[in-house]
Short mmCIF file of C-alpha atoms in Angstrom, two decimals:
data_model
loop_
_atom_site.label_atom_id
_atom_site.label_comp_id
_atom_site.label_asym_id
_atom_site.label_seq_id
_atom_site.Cartn_x
_atom_site.Cartn_y
_atom_site.Cartn_z
CA MET P 1 -41.05 11.99 4.07
CA GLU P 2 -42.37 9.31 3.26
CA TYR P 3 -43.95 6.15 5.77
CA LEU P 4 -40.80 3.61 5.18
CA GLU P 5 -38.64 6.98 5.92
CA PHE P 6 -40.74 8.06 9.01
CA ARG P 7 -40.48 4.06 10.57
CA ARG P 8 -37.06 4.04 9.36
CA ILE P 9 -35.90 7.27 11.89
CA LEU P 10 -39.15 6.06 14.21
CA ALA P 11 -37.10 3.20 14.93
CA SER P 12 -33.59 4.50 16.05
CA ASP P 13 -34.40 8.07 16.84
CA PRO P 14 -37.65 7.35 18.24
CA ASP P 15 -37.47 11.35 19.95
CA CYS P 16 -36.73 12.61 16.73
CA ARG P 17 -37.81 16.68 16.40
CA ASP P 18 -37.51 17.26 13.15
CA GLU P 19 -40.67 18.97 12.44
CA GLU P 20 -41.44 17.13 9.48
CA PHE P 21 -41.43 13.70 11.25
CA LEU P 22 -43.79 15.53 13.81
CA ARG P 23 -45.84 16.44 11.22
CA MET P 24 -45.84 13.12 10.04
CA LYS P 25 -46.77 11.69 13.92
CA ARG P 26 -48.90 14.30 14.26
CA GLU P 27 -51.67 14.17 10.73
CA ASP P 28 -49.95 10.59 9.37
CA SER P 29 -52.61 8.16 10.99
CA LYS P 30 -50.53 5.21 10.12
CA CYS P 31 -47.64 7.15 11.41
CA ALA P 32 -49.28 8.03 14.59
CA ALA P 33 -49.95 4.13 15.19
CA ALA P 34 -46.48 3.25 14.30
CA ALA P 35 -45.12 6.27 16.51
CA ASP P 36 -48.03 4.69 19.62
CA ALA P 37 -46.26 0.96 18.85
CA ALA P 38 -42.76 2.92 19.34
CA ALA P 39 -43.46 4.61 22.55
CA CYS P 40 -44.95 0.92 24.43
CA PHE P 41 -41.91 -0.26 23.03
CA GLU P 42 -39.60 2.47 24.13
CA ARG P 43 -41.19 1.79 27.68
CA LYS P 44 -40.82 -1.84 27.81
CA LEU P 45 -37.06 -1.07 27.06
CA GLU P 46 -36.78 2.03 29.44
CA ARG P 47 -37.99 -0.74 32.12
CA ALA P 48 -35.48 -4.36 31.63
CA LEU P 49 -32.59 -1.37 31.48
CA ASN P 50 -33.46 -0.14 34.73
CA VAL P 51 -31.36 -1.79 37.18
CA SER P 52 -31.24 -0.93 41.00
CA GLN P 53 -27.71 0.71 42.01
CA PRO P 54 -26.23 -0.99 44.94
CA ASP P 55 -26.61 0.65 48.09
CA GLY P 56 -24.17 2.97 49.66
CA LEU P 57 -22.48 3.46 45.86
CA VAL P 58 -22.52 7.00 46.27
CA ASP P 59 -21.39 6.71 49.19
CA ARG P 60 -18.41 4.50 47.98
CA ILE P 61 -17.19 6.60 45.46
CA ILE P 62 -17.02 9.68 47.62
CA LEU P 63 -15.37 7.71 50.25
CA GLY P 64 -13.58 6.11 47.46
CA GLN P 65 -12.08 9.01 46.30
CA THR P 66 -10.26 9.90 49.90
CA THR P 67 -9.20 5.73 50.76
CA PRO P 68 -5.27 4.23 49.33
CA ALA P 69 -6.28 2.24 45.77
CA ALA P 70 -5.39 -1.13 47.50
CA SER P 71 -8.46 -0.67 49.80
CA ARG P 72 -10.29 -0.47 46.65
CA ARG P 73 -8.84 -3.02 44.11
CA ARG P 74 -10.11 -5.57 46.80
CA ARG P 75 -13.59 -6.19 45.24
CA HIS P 76 -11.14 -6.48 41.35
CA ALA P 77 -9.29 -9.50 43.34
CA TRP P 78 -13.13 -10.72 44.64
CA SER P 79 -14.86 -10.59 41.10
CA TRP P 80 -11.59 -11.73 39.28
CA ALA P 81 -11.75 -14.96 41.39
CA MET P 82 -15.37 -15.19 41.09
CA ALA P 83 -15.14 -15.08 37.43
CA ALA P 84 -12.50 -17.69 37.31
CA THR P 85 -15.35 -20.30 39.44
CA ILE P 86 -17.64 -19.35 36.75
CA ALA P 87 -15.11 -19.39 33.77
CA VAL P 88 -14.07 -23.36 35.56
CA GLY P 89 -17.77 -23.86 35.97
CA VAL P 90 -17.70 -23.36 32.20
CA ALA P 91 -15.50 -25.03 31.09
CA LEU P 92 -17.02 -27.96 33.27
CA GLY P 93 -20.34 -27.78 30.65
CA VAL P 94 -22.11 -25.76 33.16
CA SER P 95 -23.86 -22.64 30.77
CA TRP P 96 -24.89 -19.47 32.08
CA ARG P 97 -28.30 -20.20 31.82
CA THR P 98 -28.44 -23.49 34.01
CA ILE P 99 -26.45 -21.15 36.80
CA THR P 100 -28.77 -18.62 36.99
CA ALA P 101 -32.33 -20.25 35.59
CA PRO P 102 -33.35 -21.74 38.72
CA SER P 103 -33.12 -18.78 41.34
CA ASP P 104 -34.71 -16.50 38.78
CA LEU P 105 -37.95 -19.38 38.01
CA ALA P 106 -38.23 -19.47 41.65
CA SER P 107 -38.89 -16.12 41.75
CA SER P 108 -40.72 -15.87 38.87
CA VAL P 109 -43.62 -19.04 39.65
CA VAL P 110 -43.89 -17.35 43.09
CA ALA P 111 -44.01 -13.64 42.29
CA HIS P 112 -46.89 -14.91 39.61
CA LEU P 113 -48.36 -16.89 42.15
CA LYS P 114 -48.27 -13.39 44.49
CA TYR P 115 -49.64 -11.20 41.59
CA GLU P 116 -52.72 -13.23 41.22
CA ALA P 117 -53.69 -14.18 44.75
CA ALA P 118 -57.36 -13.21 44.03
CA ALA P 119 -56.99 -17.05 42.12
CA LEU P 120 -57.07 -18.87 45.11
CA MET P 121 -59.67 -17.16 46.59
CA ARG P 122 -62.14 -18.75 43.96
CA THR P 123 -64.68 -21.28 45.27
CA GLU P 124 -66.30 -21.42 41.68
CA VAL P 125 -65.63 -24.30 39.76
CA VAL P 126 -63.97 -24.27 36.43
CA GLU P 127 -65.88 -27.10 33.64
CA ASN P 128 -64.04 -29.50 32.36
CA ASN P 129 -64.38 -28.23 29.17
CA VAL P 130 -63.11 -25.01 29.60
CA ILE P 131 -59.77 -26.68 30.96
CA GLN P 132 -59.38 -28.41 28.15
CA ALA P 133 -59.59 -25.93 26.30
CA ARG P 134 -56.56 -24.31 28.07
CA PHE P 135 -54.32 -27.03 27.42
CA ALA P 136 -55.51 -27.14 23.93
CA GLU P 137 -54.64 -23.76 22.96
CA PHE P 138 -50.92 -25.44 23.10
CA ASP P 139 -51.90 -28.00 21.74
CA TYR P 140 -52.02 -30.95 24.21
CA ALA P 141 -54.58 -32.25 26.31
CA LEU P 142 -55.75 -33.65 29.27
CA ALA P 143 -56.30 -37.44 29.19
CA HIS P 144 -59.05 -40.08 30.82
CA GLN P 145 -61.48 -36.59 31.75
CA SER P 146 -58.24 -35.98 34.11
CA GLY P 147 -59.32 -32.54 34.42
CA ASP P 148 -62.15 -34.20 37.24
CA ALA P 149 -59.94 -35.93 38.59
CA LEU P 150 -57.81 -33.24 39.50
CA GLY P 151 -60.77 -32.22 41.84
CA ALA P 152 -62.00 -28.67 42.29
CA VAL P 153 -60.21 -26.95 39.53
CA VAL P 154 -61.75 -23.10 40.42
CA TYR P 155 -59.41 -21.23 37.83
CA ALA P 156 -57.81 -21.89 34.67
CA MET P 157 -56.09 -19.17 32.41
CA ARG P 158 -53.24 -18.47 30.12
CA CYS P 159 -50.61 -16.55 31.25
CA PRO P 160 -47.32 -15.43 30.13
CA MET P 161 -45.02 -17.75 31.65
CA PRO P 162 -40.78 -17.06 32.16
CA THR P 163 -40.35 -18.96 28.70
CA GLY P 164 -43.56 -18.20 26.70
CA ASP P 165 -47.18 -18.41 27.76
CA GLY P 166 -48.83 -21.20 29.58
CA VAL P 167 -51.09 -22.49 31.49
CA HIS P 168 -52.15 -21.70 35.53
CA LEU P 169 -54.77 -23.60 37.23
CA VAL P 170 -55.76 -23.59 41.20
CA VAL P 171 -56.85 -26.76 42.06
CA ARG P 172 -58.75 -27.19 45.80
CA GLN P 173 -57.07 -29.26 48.09
CA PRO P 174 -57.66 -30.73 51.53
CA SER P 175 -54.95 -28.43 53.11
CA GLY P 176 -56.15 -25.18 50.43
CA PRO P 177 -55.51 -23.79 46.84
CA VAL P 178 -52.14 -25.60 45.09
CA THR P 179 -51.05 -23.06 42.24
CA VAL P 180 -50.67 -25.09 39.03
CA PHE P 181 -48.55 -23.67 36.09
CA PHE P 182 -48.37 -26.27 32.80
CA MET P 183 -44.94 -24.49 31.27
CA PRO P 184 -44.35 -26.27 27.77
CA GLU P 185 -41.45 -23.73 26.37
CA HIS P 186 -39.89 -24.60 30.07
CA THR P 187 -37.38 -27.76 29.64
CA MET P 188 -35.19 -28.66 32.68
CA THR P 189 -33.99 -32.34 33.59
CA ALA P 190 -34.51 -32.03 37.59
CA ASP P 191 -37.26 -31.04 40.01
CA LEU P 192 -36.15 -27.58 41.81
CA SER P 193 -37.63 -26.69 45.23
CA VAL P 194 -39.22 -23.63 45.95
CA ASP P 195 -39.38 -22.04 49.30
CA LYS P 196 -39.47 -18.56 49.31
CA GLU P 197 -41.68 -15.22 50.59
CA GLY P 198 -43.72 -18.22 52.18
CA VAL P 199 -44.70 -20.33 49.62
CA THR P 200 -43.11 -23.39 49.19
CA GLY P 201 -43.57 -25.62 46.11
CA VAL P 202 -41.76 -27.43 43.63
CA VAL P 203 -41.40 -27.14 39.82
CA THR P 204 -41.11 -30.60 37.98
CA PRO P 205 -39.30 -31.62 34.46
CA LEU P 206 -42.32 -33.53 32.10
CA GLU P 207 -41.16 -35.09 28.90
CA SER P 208 -42.41 -32.17 27.32
CA GLY P 209 -42.65 -28.75 29.27
CA SER P 210 -42.36 -28.40 33.07
CA LEU P 211 -44.40 -28.19 35.68
CA ALA P 212 -44.76 -25.93 38.83
CA LEU P 213 -47.15 -26.45 41.92
CA LEU P 214 -47.28 -24.63 44.69
CA GLY P 215 -48.64 -24.26 47.61
CA GLY P 216 -50.68 -27.41 49.73
CA THR P 217 -48.79 -30.39 50.90
CA SER P 218 -45.72 -32.42 49.45
CA ASP P 219 -47.97 -34.87 49.63
CA GLU P 220 -50.81 -33.24 47.54
CA ARG P 221 -48.74 -31.92 44.94
CA ALA P 222 -47.11 -34.98 44.76
CA ALA P 223 -50.49 -36.26 44.34
CA LEU P 224 -51.14 -34.19 41.76
CA ALA P 225 -47.68 -34.03 39.76
CA ARG P 226 -48.31 -37.64 39.15
CA LEU P 227 -51.87 -36.92 38.28
CA LEU P 228 -50.74 -34.53 35.46
CA ARG P 229 -48.08 -36.01 34.70
CA ASP P 230 -49.60 -38.95 33.55
CA SER P 231 -52.68 -36.88 32.16
CA ILE P 232 -51.12 -33.98 29.93
CA VAL P 233 -50.79 -35.32 26.29
CA SER P 234 -49.32 -33.80 22.93
CA ARG P 235 -53.48 -33.53 21.12
CA SER P 236 -51.94 -35.47 18.15
CA ASP P 237 -50.88 -37.85 20.21
CA SER P 238 -53.79 -38.07 21.71
CA GLN P 239 -56.23 -38.21 18.18
CA HIS P 240 -53.97 -40.76 17.43
CA VAL P 241 -54.26 -43.37 20.23
CA ALA P 242 -58.05 -42.26 19.99
CA SER P 243 -58.19 -43.28 16.08
CA LEU P 244 -56.76 -46.62 17.04
CA MET J 1 -7.18 29.84 52.72
CA PRO J 2 -7.92 30.24 49.16
CA VAL J 3 -6.11 26.13 48.48
CA GLN J 4 -9.02 25.25 51.64
CA LYS J 5 -11.24 26.88 49.55
CA ASP J 6 -10.96 25.47 46.00
CA MET J 7 -10.64 21.83 47.77
CA SER J 8 -14.11 22.58 48.95
CA LYS J 9 -15.64 23.31 45.44
CA ARG J 10 -13.72 20.84 43.82
CA GLN J 11 -15.57 18.24 46.33
CA ALA J 12 -18.34 19.95 46.59
CA GLN J 13 -18.21 19.95 42.36
CA PHE J 14 -17.47 15.58 42.87
CA ASP J 15 -20.08 15.19 45.08
CA ALA J 16 -22.70 17.03 42.74
CA LEU J 17 -21.35 14.07 39.75
CA ALA J 18 -21.60 11.47 41.95
CA ARG J 19 -24.86 11.70 43.41
CA SER J 20 -26.59 13.10 40.04
CA TYR J 21 -24.70 10.12 37.53
CA SER J 22 -24.19 7.16 39.39
CA THR J 23 -27.14 5.40 38.32
CA ASP J 24 -26.76 6.36 34.92
CA LEU J 25 -23.58 5.34 35.24
CA PHE J 26 -24.18 2.43 36.53
CA ARG J 27 -26.98 1.20 34.93
CA TYR J 28 -24.39 1.81 31.74
CA ALA J 29 -21.91 -0.10 33.09
CA VAL J 30 -23.93 -3.40 33.98
CA TRP J 31 -25.29 -3.69 30.37
CA LEU J 32 -21.90 -2.69 28.88
CA CYS J 33 -19.94 -5.38 31.11
CA ARG J 34 -22.94 -7.74 32.23
CA ASP J 35 -21.47 -8.11 35.22
CA PRO J 36 -22.71 -6.09 38.18
CA ALA J 37 -19.81 -6.72 40.48
CA LEU J 38 -17.95 -5.47 37.13
CA ALA J 39 -19.85 -2.58 36.13
CA GLU J 40 -19.69 -1.91 40.13
CA ASP J 41 -15.63 -1.81 40.58
CA LEU J 42 -15.79 0.19 37.10
CA VAL J 43 -18.44 3.26 37.88
CA GLN J 44 -15.66 3.64 41.73
CA GLU J 45 -12.49 4.01 39.53
CA THR J 46 -14.43 6.01 36.24
CA PHE J 47 -15.60 8.74 39.14
CA MET J 48 -11.75 8.33 40.74
CA ARG J 49 -10.30 9.62 37.31
CA ALA J 50 -13.00 12.20 37.00
CA TRP J 51 -11.86 13.29 40.27
CA ARG J 52 -8.61 13.94 39.62
CA ALA J 53 -8.92 15.11 36.22
CA ILE J 54 -12.81 17.41 37.54
CA ASP J 55 -10.76 20.69 36.85
CA LYS J 56 -10.76 19.44 32.93
CA LEU J 57 -15.11 19.65 33.15
CA ARG J 58 -16.20 23.28 32.30
CA GLU J 59 -19.56 22.68 31.46
CA VAL J 60 -22.68 21.68 34.10
CA LYS J 61 -23.71 19.88 30.62
CA ALA J 62 -21.40 18.69 29.05
CA ALA J 63 -20.88 16.31 32.66
CA LYS J 64 -22.92 12.91 31.62
CA GLY J 65 -20.90 12.32 28.57
CA TRP J 66 -17.21 13.27 29.78
CA LEU J 67 -18.39 10.73 32.46
CA ILE J 68 -18.89 7.84 29.98
CA THR J 69 -16.49 9.20 27.63
CA ILE J 70 -13.90 7.95 31.21
CA LEU J 71 -15.82 5.02 31.61
CA ARG J 72 -15.86 3.53 28.76
CA ARG J 73 -11.69 4.29 28.32
CA GLU J 74 -12.06 2.46 32.00
CA TYR J 75 -13.60 -0.27 30.42
CA ALA J 76 -11.58 -0.77 27.69
CA ARG J 77 -8.32 -0.27 29.66
CA THR J 78 -9.05 -2.30 32.56
CA PHE J 79 -12.48 -4.94 31.74
CA GLU J 80 -12.41 -5.78 28.36
CA ARG J 81 -10.60 -8.39 27.55
CA LYS J 82 -10.62 -9.95 31.10
CA SER J 83 -14.25 -10.10 30.75
CA LEU J 84 -16.15 -12.66 30.80
CA ASP J 85 -19.99 -13.01 29.02
CA ILE J 86 -20.69 -15.07 32.06
CA VAL J 87 -22.44 -13.39 35.30
CA GLU J 88 -24.84 -13.67 37.69
CA MET J 89 -27.19 -11.43 37.46
CA ASP J 90 -30.19 -12.42 39.16
CA GLU J 91 -29.90 -10.50 42.30
CA TYR J 92 -29.73 -6.92 40.47
CA LEU J 93 -32.49 -8.08 37.78
CA LEU J 94 -34.73 -9.07 39.70
CA ALA J 95 -34.78 -6.32 42.66
CA ASP J 96 -36.63 -3.89 40.37
CA GLU J 97 -39.48 -6.21 39.70
CA GLN J 98 -41.69 -6.77 42.46
CA ASP J 99 -44.50 -5.03 41.45
CA PHE J 100 -44.44 -6.75 37.86
CA SER J 101 -47.23 -8.27 36.38
CA PRO J 102 -46.65 -11.44 34.95
CA ALA J 103 -46.15 -10.53 31.36
CA GLU J 104 -44.90 -7.47 31.86
CA ARG J 105 -42.15 -9.33 33.40
CA THR J 106 -41.86 -12.04 31.08
CA GLU J 107 -41.29 -9.32 28.35
CA THR J 108 -38.28 -7.69 30.92
CA ALA J 109 -36.73 -11.22 30.39
CA GLN J 110 -36.91 -11.17 27.17
CA LEU J 111 -35.83 -7.75 26.50
CA ARG J 112 -32.80 -8.30 29.52
CA ALA J 113 -31.74 -11.73 27.69
CA GLY J 114 -31.59 -9.71 24.56
CA MET J 115 -29.32 -7.06 26.09
CA MET J 116 -26.86 -9.65 26.95
CA LYS J 117 -27.02 -11.07 23.58
CA LEU J 118 -26.56 -8.02 21.33
CA ASP J 119 -22.60 -7.14 19.61
CA ARG J 120 -21.83 -4.41 21.43
CA LYS J 121 -21.43 -1.89 18.21
CA TYR J 122 -25.21 -1.87 18.80
CA ARG J 123 -25.44 -2.07 22.51
CA GLU J 124 -23.55 0.73 23.26
CA PRO J 125 -24.87 3.52 21.20
CA LEU J 126 -28.43 2.15 22.48
CA LEU J 127 -26.93 2.71 26.16
CA MET J 128 -26.67 5.76 25.48
CA GLN J 129 -29.59 6.35 23.24
CA VAL J 130 -32.00 4.85 26.54
CA ILE J 131 -29.76 5.63 29.67
CA GLY J 132 -27.36 8.52 28.73
CA GLY J 133 -30.66 10.46 26.51
CA PHE J 134 -27.98 11.21 23.79
CA SER J 135 -29.31 12.65 20.60
CA CYS J 136 -27.70 10.72 17.54
CA GLU J 137 -25.04 13.20 16.73
CA GLU J 138 -23.50 13.39 20.52
CA ILE J 139 -23.55 9.45 20.42
CA ALA J 140 -21.99 9.64 17.01
CA ASP J 141 -18.99 12.33 18.88
CA LEU J 142 -18.75 9.78 21.10
CA LEU J 143 -18.11 6.37 19.58
CA GLY J 144 -15.88 8.96 16.91
CA VAL J 145 -18.36 6.94 13.74
CA SER J 146 -20.66 8.92 11.17
CA LYS J 147 -24.34 10.05 12.90
CA SER J 148 -26.11 7.38 9.66
CA ALA J 149 -23.25 4.02 11.10
CA VAL J 150 -25.18 5.61 14.90
CA MET J 151 -28.62 5.32 12.72
CA THR J 152 -28.14 2.21 11.61
CA GLN J 153 -26.63 0.94 14.46
CA LEU J 154 -29.74 1.95 16.54
CA PHE J 155 -32.29 0.34 14.21
CA ARG J 156 -30.80 -2.76 14.50
CA ALA J 157 -30.67 -3.14 18.15
CA ARG J 158 -34.21 -2.53 18.01
CA GLN J 159 -35.14 -5.27 15.65
CA GLN J 160 -33.11 -7.23 17.13
CA LEU J 161 -34.97 -6.62 20.86
CA LYS J 162 -38.25 -6.01 18.97
CA ALA J 163 -37.88 -10.65 17.86
CA ARG J 164 -37.20 -11.08 20.95
CA LEU J 165 -40.46 -9.91 22.24
CA GLY J 166 -42.14 -11.31 18.76
CA GLU J 167 -43.52 -7.78 18.18
CA GLU J 168 -43.77 -7.11 14.57
CA SER J 169 -40.65 -6.31 13.41
CA ASP J 170 -39.06 -3.33 11.24
CA GLU J 171 -37.95 -6.07 8.19
CA VAL J 172 -39.59 -4.59 5.81
CA LEU J 173 -37.53 -1.22 6.59
CA ARG J 174 -34.01 -3.19 6.23
CA GLY J 175 -33.22 -2.62 3.25
CA VAL J 176 -33.99 1.31 3.80
CA SER J 177 -31.34 0.93 6.88
#
């Protein structure tokens, strides 16, 4: 068996028990590396497919076996009514993405904040050039040294966001830390309020991408949003302006 | 009395089936019809049909394949023509993500979005393999196609999902498949 054949089998049947396949996986370093990468992908795939079954489904199945069909069919009617409602939404130009995205986005940013809750406790101020470097990774810059104007930025990291990577900042404000997510690849058209699991905030559109601001007071978030909206510029634009 | 004994044996067998396979069947149904509410109905109808035909189930190890076959027939019969590609999946999908890191959440969301868009001919063999645990030969039997067709479909399904993650694609192998 050649390497390409090994890869073909690996991508279609990762648990193949063929002896020759297993021998190559064991003895050939290139095959072993490909098998490791495939195993990693399979774990991600299993995780993605692993949705919870609704509470009480088994009980309903067992109960349903002794219940007249009419009572079971009520859910169908409800489902089709819901489907019809959504279909009307689609006919009116509302896509699946716009129906589902807001709660998904709010949940994602809140979960991200909680996952990196330790960042909220930081006190050491991050240098402006580090903040600029984070934005530069996405070909953006903070204009007019607004890294300083932001106040005490105590955390600045590149992080995965719901749609592509972005910049995660924590900015100390009088009322406490405000978490800022700059999501260059997430476009939206209107503000989204966030109020989940004790976290309040807003996700707001930018000319390019969007900005989530969580924690602090609404005035602090609004002031930071104004400042960042004016300051975040594409590097090509900022270089063009500087050269004039 | 013998009739009652038979009934309680059938009932015990049915309960065991429901407890053992409802989770996998629900997952399969969710990704087949891409709608959690319809998936639940589909699973309930599948088990109702399984109850009526439970005497036909001869081997325990064939139970999962048998249930999936019933589910697929029920889907084709009842839902396929009515089902919409538009659903509200959030509450089901996000429920499992409490302990995910941001990177895991992003990857999971990308893969789920990829699954939602994957053509059924690629999606179903993948579900059978990953959720059902079936071999390529068993999938070929269940789908009524050749093993080599199944392998090609599985290869392409993974290729499309890997592309979603920006992982190294197996593009170079396309010609081989």
